[in-house]
mmCIF file of C-alpha atoms and ligand atoms in Angstrom:
data_model
loop_
_atom_site.group_PDB
_atom_site.id
_atom_site.type_symbol
_atom_site.label_atom_id
_atom_site.label_comp_id
_atom_site.label_asym_id
_atom_site.label_seq_id
_atom_site.Cartn_x
_atom_site.Cartn_y
_atom_site.Cartn_z
ATOM 1 C CA MET A 1 0.229 -0.119 0.165
ATOM 2 C CA THR A 2 1.527 3.376 -0.812
ATOM 3 C CA LEU A 3 2.649 5.227 2.062
ATOM 4 C CA ALA A 4 0.573 8.272 3.061
ATOM 5 C CA ALA A 5 1.485 9.313 6.674
ATOM 6 C CA LEU A 6 4.837 9.422 8.986
ATOM 7 C CA ILE A 7 3.572 8.841 13.365
ATOM 8 C CA PHE A 8 6.133 9.782 15.757
ATOM 9 C CA ASP A 9 6.593 9.350 19.454
ATOM 10 C CA VAL A 10 7.755 12.586 20.900
ATOM 11 C CA ASP A 11 9.962 11.584 24.058
ATOM 12 C CA GLY A 12 13.359 10.353 22.896
ATOM 13 C CA THR A 13 12.273 10.388 19.033
ATOM 14 C CA LEU A 14 11.900 14.144 18.165
ATOM 15 C CA ALA A 15 13.729 14.958 20.932
ATOM 16 C CA GLU A 16 15.802 13.671 24.072
ATOM 17 C CA THR A 17 13.556 14.815 26.289
ATOM 18 C CA GLU A 18 13.682 12.413 29.087
ATOM 19 C CA GLU A 19 16.226 14.120 30.991
ATOM 20 C CA VAL A 20 14.110 17.112 31.130
ATOM 21 C CA HIS A 21 11.508 14.487 32.202
ATOM 22 C CA ARG A 22 13.642 13.530 35.236
ATOM 23 C CA ARG A 23 14.614 16.887 36.394
ATOM 24 C CA ALA A 24 11.116 17.725 36.474
ATOM 25 C CA PHE A 25 9.926 15.002 38.507
ATOM 26 C CA ASN A 26 12.640 15.681 41.033
ATOM 27 C CA GLU A 27 11.986 19.222 41.117
ATOM 28 C CA ALA A 28 8.288 18.404 41.826
ATOM 29 C CA PHE A 29 9.152 15.953 44.784
ATOM 30 C CA ALA A 30 11.320 18.648 46.304
ATOM 31 C CA GLU A 31 8.566 21.229 45.879
ATOM 32 C CA ALA A 32 6.078 18.850 47.383
ATOM 33 C CA GLY A 33 8.411 18.021 50.591
ATOM 34 C CA LEU A 34 9.101 14.483 49.578
ATOM 35 C CA PRO A 35 12.751 13.085 50.327
ATOM 36 C CA TRP A 36 12.871 11.424 46.647
ATOM 37 C CA HIS A 37 15.147 11.768 44.184
ATOM 38 C CA TRP A 38 15.563 10.075 40.991
ATOM 39 C CA SER A 39 19.152 9.449 39.545
ATOM 40 C CA VAL A 40 20.281 8.663 36.103
ATOM 41 C CA GLU A 41 20.272 4.872 36.924
ATOM 42 C CA ASP A 42 16.861 5.134 38.500
ATOM 43 C CA TYR A 43 15.160 6.429 35.551
ATOM 44 C CA ARG A 44 16.327 4.151 33.127
ATOM 45 C CA ILE A 45 14.800 1.439 35.368
ATOM 46 C CA LEU A 46 11.891 3.411 36.380
ATOM 47 C CA LEU A 47 11.409 4.426 31.980
ATOM 48 C CA ARG A 48 10.200 0.594 31.688
ATOM 49 C CA THR A 49 6.855 2.097 33.537
ATOM 50 C CA THR A 50 5.334 4.246 30.712
ATOM 51 C CA GLY A 51 3.442 7.886 31.903
ATOM 52 C CA GLY A 52 4.244 9.883 34.604
ATOM 53 C CA LYS A 53 1.299 8.914 36.875
ATOM 54 C CA GLU A 54 2.006 5.525 36.312
ATOM 55 C CA ARG A 55 5.738 5.618 37.345
ATOM 56 C CA ILE A 56 5.303 7.209 40.510
ATOM 57 C CA ALA A 57 2.690 4.751 41.339
ATOM 58 C CA ALA A 58 5.194 2.297 40.494
ATOM 59 C CA PHE A 59 7.965 3.670 42.476
ATOM 60 C CA GLN A 60 6.058 4.435 45.744
ATOM 61 C CA SER A 61 4.617 0.824 45.623
ATOM 62 C CA GLY A 62 8.438 -0.300 46.081
ATOM 63 C CA LEU A 63 8.311 1.881 49.504
ATOM 64 C CA PRO A 64 7.471 0.680 52.937
ATOM 65 C CA ALA A 65 4.479 3.094 53.441
ATOM 66 C CA PRO A 66 3.341 4.817 50.260
ATOM 67 C CA PRO A 67 2.417 8.073 50.653
ATOM 68 C CA LEU A 68 0.259 9.138 47.844
ATOM 69 C CA ASP A 69 -3.371 8.116 46.962
ATOM 70 C CA PRO A 70 -4.326 8.383 43.645
ATOM 71 C CA GLY A 71 -5.177 12.194 43.972
ATOM 72 C CA GLY A 72 -2.424 12.837 45.669
ATOM 73 C CA ILE A 73 -0.191 11.511 42.460
ATOM 74 C CA ALA A 74 -2.348 13.347 40.262
ATOM 75 C CA ARG A 75 -1.250 16.702 42.116
ATOM 76 C CA LEU A 76 2.295 15.833 41.949
ATOM 77 C CA HIS A 77 2.187 15.040 38.259
ATOM 78 C CA ARG A 78 0.579 17.976 37.467
ATOM 79 C CA ALA A 79 3.109 20.061 39.388
ATOM 80 C CA LYS A 80 5.530 17.890 37.508
ATOM 81 C CA THR A 81 4.015 19.075 34.071
ATOM 82 C CA ALA A 82 4.455 22.393 35.096
ATOM 83 C CA ARG A 83 8.083 22.371 36.008
ATOM 84 C CA TYR A 84 8.390 20.302 32.686
ATOM 85 C CA ALA A 85 6.830 22.985 30.807
ATOM 86 C CA ALA A 86 8.909 25.768 32.664
ATOM 87 C CA ILE A 87 12.232 24.407 32.065
ATOM 88 C CA VAL A 88 11.517 23.514 28.070
ATOM 89 C CA ALA A 89 10.546 27.160 27.467
ATOM 90 C CA ALA A 90 13.576 28.277 29.341
ATOM 91 C CA GLY A 91 15.311 26.498 26.058
ATOM 92 C CA GLY A 92 18.454 24.262 25.304
ATOM 93 C CA LEU A 93 16.201 21.465 23.868
ATOM 94 C CA ALA A 94 16.847 20.871 20.456
ATOM 95 C CA LEU A 95 14.875 18.276 17.663
ATOM 96 C CA ARG A 96 17.281 15.232 17.243
ATOM 97 C CA PRO A 97 19.240 14.952 14.054
ATOM 98 C CA GLY A 98 17.668 14.536 10.789
ATOM 99 C CA VAL A 99 14.201 15.196 12.571
ATOM 100 C CA ALA A 100 13.484 18.409 10.900
ATOM 101 C CA GLU A 101 14.457 17.694 7.242
ATOM 102 C CA LEU A 102 12.876 14.324 7.678
ATOM 103 C CA LEU A 103 9.532 16.593 8.219
ATOM 104 C CA GLU A 104 10.098 18.479 5.216
ATOM 105 C CA ARG A 105 10.629 15.776 3.008
ATOM 106 C CA ALA A 106 7.733 14.313 4.288
ATOM 107 C CA LYS A 107 5.656 17.356 3.614
ATOM 108 C CA ALA A 108 7.136 17.820 0.211
ATOM 109 C CA ARG A 109 5.912 14.576 -0.913
ATOM 110 C CA GLY A 110 2.616 15.322 0.688
ATOM 111 C CA LEU A 111 2.808 12.806 3.221
ATOM 112 C CA ARG A 112 0.538 13.887 6.355
ATOM 113 C CA LEU A 113 2.415 13.869 9.221
ATOM 114 C CA ALA A 114 1.297 12.585 12.926
ATOM 115 C CA ILE A 115 1.625 12.262 17.026
ATOM 116 C CA ALA A 116 1.549 9.100 19.030
ATOM 117 C CA THR A 117 2.917 9.809 22.436
ATOM 118 C CA THR A 118 2.731 8.571 25.763
ATOM 119 C CA THR A 119 2.800 12.003 27.336
ATOM 120 C CA SER A 120 0.361 14.875 27.640
ATOM 121 C CA GLU A 121 -1.052 17.190 24.796
ATOM 122 C CA ALA A 122 0.445 19.966 27.116
ATOM 123 C CA ASN A 123 4.365 18.748 26.771
ATOM 124 C CA VAL A 124 3.751 18.342 23.239
ATOM 125 C CA GLU A 125 2.652 22.086 23.106
ATOM 126 C CA ALA A 126 5.542 23.010 25.054
ATOM 127 C CA LEU A 127 7.775 21.060 23.170
ATOM 128 C CA ALA A 128 6.314 22.580 19.931
ATOM 129 C CA GLN A 129 6.687 25.948 20.977
ATOM 130 C CA ALA A 130 10.326 25.593 22.187
ATOM 131 C CA VAL A 131 11.399 24.048 18.961
ATOM 132 C CA TRP A 132 9.468 25.173 16.310
ATOM 133 C CA GLY A 133 7.890 28.240 17.735
ATOM 134 C CA ARG A 134 4.255 27.201 16.605
ATOM 135 C CA PRO A 135 1.603 25.199 17.662
ATOM 136 C CA ALA A 136 2.095 21.481 17.007
ATOM 137 C CA ALA A 137 -1.280 21.488 14.892
ATOM 138 C CA ALA A 138 0.557 23.721 12.681
ATOM 139 C CA LEU A 139 2.968 20.773 11.713
ATOM 140 C CA PHE A 140 0.948 17.977 12.431
ATOM 141 C CA ASP A 141 -2.455 16.790 11.003
ATOM 142 C CA ALA A 142 -3.243 14.650 13.862
ATOM 143 C CA ILE A 143 -2.316 14.301 17.656
ATOM 144 C CA ALA A 144 -2.664 11.349 20.099
ATOM 145 C CA ALA A 145 -1.418 11.557 23.398
ATOM 146 C CA GLY A 146 -1.224 9.448 26.552
ATOM 147 C CA ASP A 147 -4.417 10.962 28.593
ATOM 148 C CA MET A 148 -6.815 10.474 25.858
ATOM 149 C CA VAL A 149 -6.558 6.653 25.616
ATOM 150 C CA ALA A 150 -7.227 3.900 28.285
ATOM 151 C CA ARG A 151 -3.643 2.050 28.154
ATOM 152 C CA LYS A 152 -0.947 3.899 27.588
ATOM 153 C CA LYS A 153 2.424 1.825 25.651
ATOM 154 C CA PRO A 154 3.095 -0.919 25.045
ATOM 155 C CA ALA A 155 -0.765 -1.160 24.065
ATOM 156 C CA PRO A 156 -1.624 -0.367 20.826
ATOM 157 C CA ASP A 157 -4.087 2.258 21.964
ATOM 158 C CA VAL A 158 -2.551 5.397 21.029
ATOM 159 C CA TRP A 159 -1.010 4.275 17.652
ATOM 160 C CA HIS A 160 -5.031 3.222 16.953
ATOM 161 C CA LEU A 161 -6.047 6.974 18.189
ATOM 162 C CA ALA A 162 -3.557 8.359 15.830
ATOM 163 C CA LEU A 163 -4.482 5.837 12.697
ATOM 164 C CA ASP A 164 -8.802 7.030 13.499
ATOM 165 C CA ARG A 165 -7.549 10.966 13.558
ATOM 166 C CA LEU A 166 -5.902 10.566 10.026
ATOM 167 C CA GLY A 167 -8.439 8.047 8.726
ATOM 168 C CA LEU A 168 -5.869 5.636 7.679
ATOM 169 C CA PRO A 169 -4.908 2.184 7.624
ATOM 170 C CA ALA A 170 -1.803 1.033 9.631
ATOM 171 C CA ALA A 171 -0.581 -0.259 6.198
ATOM 172 C CA ALA A 172 -0.385 2.955 4.917
ATOM 173 C CA CYS A 173 1.993 4.646 7.803
ATOM 174 C CA LEU A 174 4.860 4.517 9.110
ATOM 175 C CA ALA A 175 5.487 4.506 13.024
ATOM 176 C CA PHE A 176 8.815 6.013 14.337
ATOM 177 C CA GLU A 177 10.269 5.504 17.873
ATOM 178 C CA ASP A 178 13.043 5.484 20.350
ATOM 179 C CA SER A 179 12.239 2.229 22.947
ATOM 180 C CA ARG A 180 11.227 -0.998 23.056
ATOM 181 C CA ASN A 181 7.778 -0.279 24.539
ATOM 182 C CA GLY A 182 7.391 1.848 21.852
ATOM 183 C CA LEU A 183 8.183 -0.551 19.160
ATOM 184 C CA VAL A 184 6.040 -3.398 20.955
ATOM 185 C CA SER A 185 2.793 -0.899 21.007
ATOM 186 C CA ALA A 186 3.433 0.237 17.189
ATOM 187 C CA ARG A 187 3.410 -3.249 15.905
ATOM 188 C CA ALA A 188 0.646 -4.382 17.948
ATOM 189 C CA ALA A 189 -1.172 -1.619 16.039
ATOM 190 C CA GLY A 190 -0.292 -3.248 12.808
ATOM 191 C CA LEU A 191 2.411 -0.699 11.815
ATOM 192 C CA ARG A 192 5.703 -1.090 10.045
ATOM 193 C CA VAL A 193 8.423 0.631 12.951
ATOM 194 C CA VAL A 194 11.408 2.825 12.261
ATOM 195 C CA VAL A 195 13.726 2.975 15.277
ATOM 196 C CA THR A 196 16.204 5.428 16.286
ATOM 197 C CA PRO A 197 17.446 4.291 20.055
ATOM 198 C CA SER A 198 17.809 7.275 22.587
ATOM 199 C CA ARG A 199 19.797 8.120 25.554
ATOM 200 C CA TYR A 200 17.881 6.283 27.694
ATOM 201 C CA THR A 201 16.830 3.398 25.250
ATOM 202 C CA GLU A 202 20.030 2.167 23.795
ATOM 203 C CA GLY A 203 20.987 -1.507 24.217
ATOM 204 C CA GLU A 204 17.036 -2.147 24.523
ATOM 205 C CA ASP A 205 15.803 -5.384 22.208
ATOM 206 C CA PHE A 206 14.975 -3.611 18.787
ATOM 207 C CA ALA A 207 13.984 -7.105 17.224
ATOM 208 C CA GLY A 208 10.987 -6.744 14.699
ATOM 209 C CA ALA A 209 11.862 -3.276 13.788
ATOM 210 C CA ASP A 210 11.749 -2.553 10.035
ATOM 211 C CA TRP A 211 14.918 0.039 10.210
ATOM 212 C CA ILE A 212 17.141 0.939 13.021
ATOM 213 C CA GLY A 213 19.630 4.009 12.975
ATOM 214 C CA PRO A 214 21.517 6.046 15.275
ATOM 215 C CA ASP A 215 19.074 9.228 14.287
ATOM 216 C CA LEU A 216 16.636 9.838 11.329
ATOM 217 C CA SER A 217 19.592 11.790 8.892
ATOM 218 C CA ALA A 218 20.471 8.762 7.088
ATOM 219 C CA PHE A 219 16.489 7.481 6.853
ATOM 220 C CA PRO A 220 15.583 6.425 3.692
ATOM 221 C CA LEU A 221 12.197 7.986 3.015
ATOM 222 C CA GLU A 222 12.103 6.965 -0.595
ATOM 223 C CA ARG A 223 12.736 3.139 0.051
ATOM 224 C CA PHE A 224 9.845 3.143 2.281
ATOM 225 C CA ALA A 225 7.519 5.483 -0.033
ATOM 226 C CA ALA A 226 7.952 3.678 -2.876
ATOM 227 C CA GLY A 227 6.278 0.345 -1.011
HETATM 228 C C1 XBP B 301 7.420 8.654 27.240
HETATM 229 C C2 XBP B 301 7.011 8.437 28.550
HETATM 230 C C3 XBP B 301 6.556 9.530 29.254
HETATM 231 C C4 XBP B 301 7.362 10.407 29.760
HETATM 232 C C5 XBP B 301 6.658 11.612 30.809
HETATM 233 O O1 XBP B 301 6.783 7.139 26.633
HETATM 234 O O2 XBP B 301 6.754 7.232 29.092
HETATM 235 O O3 XBP B 301 5.817 8.892 30.655
HETATM 236 O O4 XBP B 301 8.390 9.770 30.782
HETATM 237 O O5 XBP B 301 5.579 11.797 30.547
HETATM 238 P P1 XBP B 301 6.975 7.342 25.032
HETATM 239 P P2 XBP B 301 4.318 12.329 31.596
HETATM 240 O O6 XBP B 301 8.174 7.993 24.509
HETATM 241 O O7 XBP B 301 6.871 5.681 24.798
HETATM 242 O O8 XBP B 301 5.450 7.769 24.339
HETATM 243 O O9 XBP B 301 4.922 12.542 32.934
HETATM 244 O O10 XBP B 301 3.367 13.319 30.701
HETATM 245 O O11 XBP B 301 3.543 11.144 31.280
HETATM 246 MG MG1 MG B 302 9.820 7.683 23.296
#
């Protein structure tokens, strides 16, 4: 089937955002008076749980006396999202190599663009404003985010939502991911998957990917567009 759209994960794929998420979590913990600090090594393990609220819940379930109920987790996560927006707005984040060029090449070929991310729409907007100075909707035809679906990655829900919003079958689209959880979720939705491992996902098992590279600068769009 002719390629009609590219669907992108955000965290780790468009930009190396996970360090900003980690910093935002730690700042939110300090602000809330919690004696928690997630190191790079802690966070590598914690990332196995997708979604910030789910990650906090998984972390505190390992503590002798988890202090937060679901409402407390939601409040803490709102504070983390506010910290994330502030850090991103302060600048310093860039798109990963090849991303901007690939989006341009895809647009020039008449391909549509979409997002399928575990993070929130607010965080997608924060990144879009920081790296493009425009709202995400100015670049992407459809946005599917974690809080819009019942189950986060590795479930396929967010990809199904992106496909619904594009009005396209999986066979006409290509997914871009950086993690094993993301690869598994996109494949479960029937998509072909391109993987560019990121700082936190290097060394994961990417068996089943249709193309793997260190970044998107050498991605052969023409080969995939030719079918
Ligand atoms: C990324 C995530 C996200 C971010 C935090 O997964 O798991 O949870 O770490 O985002 P993926 P929120 O790149 O596979 O979509 O705190 O906003 O949930
Ligand atoms: Mg990712």
